[in-house]
PDB file of C-alpha atoms in Angstrom:
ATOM      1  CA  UNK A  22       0.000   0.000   0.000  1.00  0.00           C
ATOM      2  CA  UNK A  23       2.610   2.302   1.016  1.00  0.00           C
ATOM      3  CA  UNK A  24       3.912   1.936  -2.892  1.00  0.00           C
ATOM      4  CA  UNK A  25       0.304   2.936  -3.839  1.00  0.00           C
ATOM      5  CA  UNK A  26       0.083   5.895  -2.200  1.00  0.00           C
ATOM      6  CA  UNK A  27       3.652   6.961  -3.392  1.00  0.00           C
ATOM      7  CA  UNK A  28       2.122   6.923  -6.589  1.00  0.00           C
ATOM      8  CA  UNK A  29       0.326   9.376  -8.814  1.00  0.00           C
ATOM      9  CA  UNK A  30      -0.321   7.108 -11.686  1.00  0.00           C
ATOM     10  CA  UNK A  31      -3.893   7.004 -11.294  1.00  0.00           C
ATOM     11  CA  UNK A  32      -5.977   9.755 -11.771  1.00  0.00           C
ATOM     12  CA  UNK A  33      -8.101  11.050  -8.440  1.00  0.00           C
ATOM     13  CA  UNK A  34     -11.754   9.875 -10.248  1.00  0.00           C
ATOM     14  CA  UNK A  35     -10.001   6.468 -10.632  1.00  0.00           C
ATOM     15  CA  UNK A  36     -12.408   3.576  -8.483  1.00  0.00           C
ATOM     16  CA  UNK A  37      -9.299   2.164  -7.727  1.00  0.00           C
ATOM     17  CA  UNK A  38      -7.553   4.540  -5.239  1.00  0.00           C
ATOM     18  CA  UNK A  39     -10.910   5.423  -3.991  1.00  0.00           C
ATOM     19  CA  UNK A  40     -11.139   2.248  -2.665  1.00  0.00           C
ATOM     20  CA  UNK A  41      -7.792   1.426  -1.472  1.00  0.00           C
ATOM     21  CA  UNK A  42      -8.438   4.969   0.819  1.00  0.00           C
ATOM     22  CA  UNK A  43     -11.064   3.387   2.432  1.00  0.00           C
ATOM     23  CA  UNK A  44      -8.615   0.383   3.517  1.00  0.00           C
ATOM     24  CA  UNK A  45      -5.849   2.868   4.117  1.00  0.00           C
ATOM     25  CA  UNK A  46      -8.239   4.971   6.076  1.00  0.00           C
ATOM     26  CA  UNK A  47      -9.723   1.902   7.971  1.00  0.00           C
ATOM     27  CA  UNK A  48      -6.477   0.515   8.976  1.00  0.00           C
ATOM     28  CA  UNK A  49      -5.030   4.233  10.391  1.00  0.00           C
ATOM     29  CA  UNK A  50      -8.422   4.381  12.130  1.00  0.00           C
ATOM     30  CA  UNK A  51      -7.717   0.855  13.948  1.00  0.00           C
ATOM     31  CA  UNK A  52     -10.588  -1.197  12.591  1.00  0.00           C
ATOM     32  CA  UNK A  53      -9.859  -4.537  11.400  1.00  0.00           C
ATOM     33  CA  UNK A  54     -13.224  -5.071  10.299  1.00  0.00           C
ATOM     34  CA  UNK A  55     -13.859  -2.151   8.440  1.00  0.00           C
ATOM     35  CA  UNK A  56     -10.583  -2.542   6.833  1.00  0.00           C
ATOM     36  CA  UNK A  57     -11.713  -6.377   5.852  1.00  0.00           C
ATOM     37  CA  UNK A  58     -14.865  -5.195   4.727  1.00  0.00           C
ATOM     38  CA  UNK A  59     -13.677  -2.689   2.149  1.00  0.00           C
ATOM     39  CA  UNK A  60     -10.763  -4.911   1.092  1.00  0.00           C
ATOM     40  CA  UNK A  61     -13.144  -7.663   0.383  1.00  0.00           C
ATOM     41  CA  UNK A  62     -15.441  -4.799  -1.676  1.00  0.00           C
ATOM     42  CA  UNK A  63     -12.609  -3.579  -3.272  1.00  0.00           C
ATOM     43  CA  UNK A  64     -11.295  -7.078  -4.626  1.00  0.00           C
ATOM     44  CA  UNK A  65     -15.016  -7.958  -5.405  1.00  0.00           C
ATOM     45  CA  UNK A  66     -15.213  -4.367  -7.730  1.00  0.00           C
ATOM     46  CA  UNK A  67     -11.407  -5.011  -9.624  1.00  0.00           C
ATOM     47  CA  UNK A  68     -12.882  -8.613 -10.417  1.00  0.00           C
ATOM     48  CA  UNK A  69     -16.212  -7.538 -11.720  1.00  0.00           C
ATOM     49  CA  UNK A  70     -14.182  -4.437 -13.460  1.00  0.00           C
ATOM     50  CA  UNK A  71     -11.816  -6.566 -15.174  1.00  0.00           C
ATOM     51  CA  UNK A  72     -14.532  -9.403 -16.270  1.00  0.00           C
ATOM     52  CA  UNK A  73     -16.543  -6.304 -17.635  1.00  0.00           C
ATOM     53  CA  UNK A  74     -13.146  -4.524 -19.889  1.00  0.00           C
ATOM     54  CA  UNK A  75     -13.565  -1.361 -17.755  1.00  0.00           C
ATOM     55  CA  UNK A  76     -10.065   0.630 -16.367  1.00  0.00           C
ATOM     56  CA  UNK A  77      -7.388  -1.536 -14.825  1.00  0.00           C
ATOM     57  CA  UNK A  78      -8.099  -2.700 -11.178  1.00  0.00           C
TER      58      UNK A  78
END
């Protein structure tokens, strides 16, 4: 993660980093099951983007 956030590859409307913020932002905040949750939402939205042809996940 700490690789991700280094870099400004993706633009800010991307779904992408949107969703890894909410992990980043669960994990600063403490909360392992928030921080499950959205990694488990954000793996289930790259799958369903890359089945569909839409951006890179």
């Amino acid at each position: 993660m700490h690789i991700f956030r280094l870099s400004n590859l993706l633009g800010t409307d991307d779904p992408t980093l949107v969703e890894h913020e909410r992990v980043v932002r669960a994990i600063l905040r403490h909360n392992p099951d928030r921080a499950a949750e959205a990694m488990a939402e954000h793996l289930a939205r790259s799958l369903q983007r890359r089945l569909s042809g839409d951006e890179e996940s």
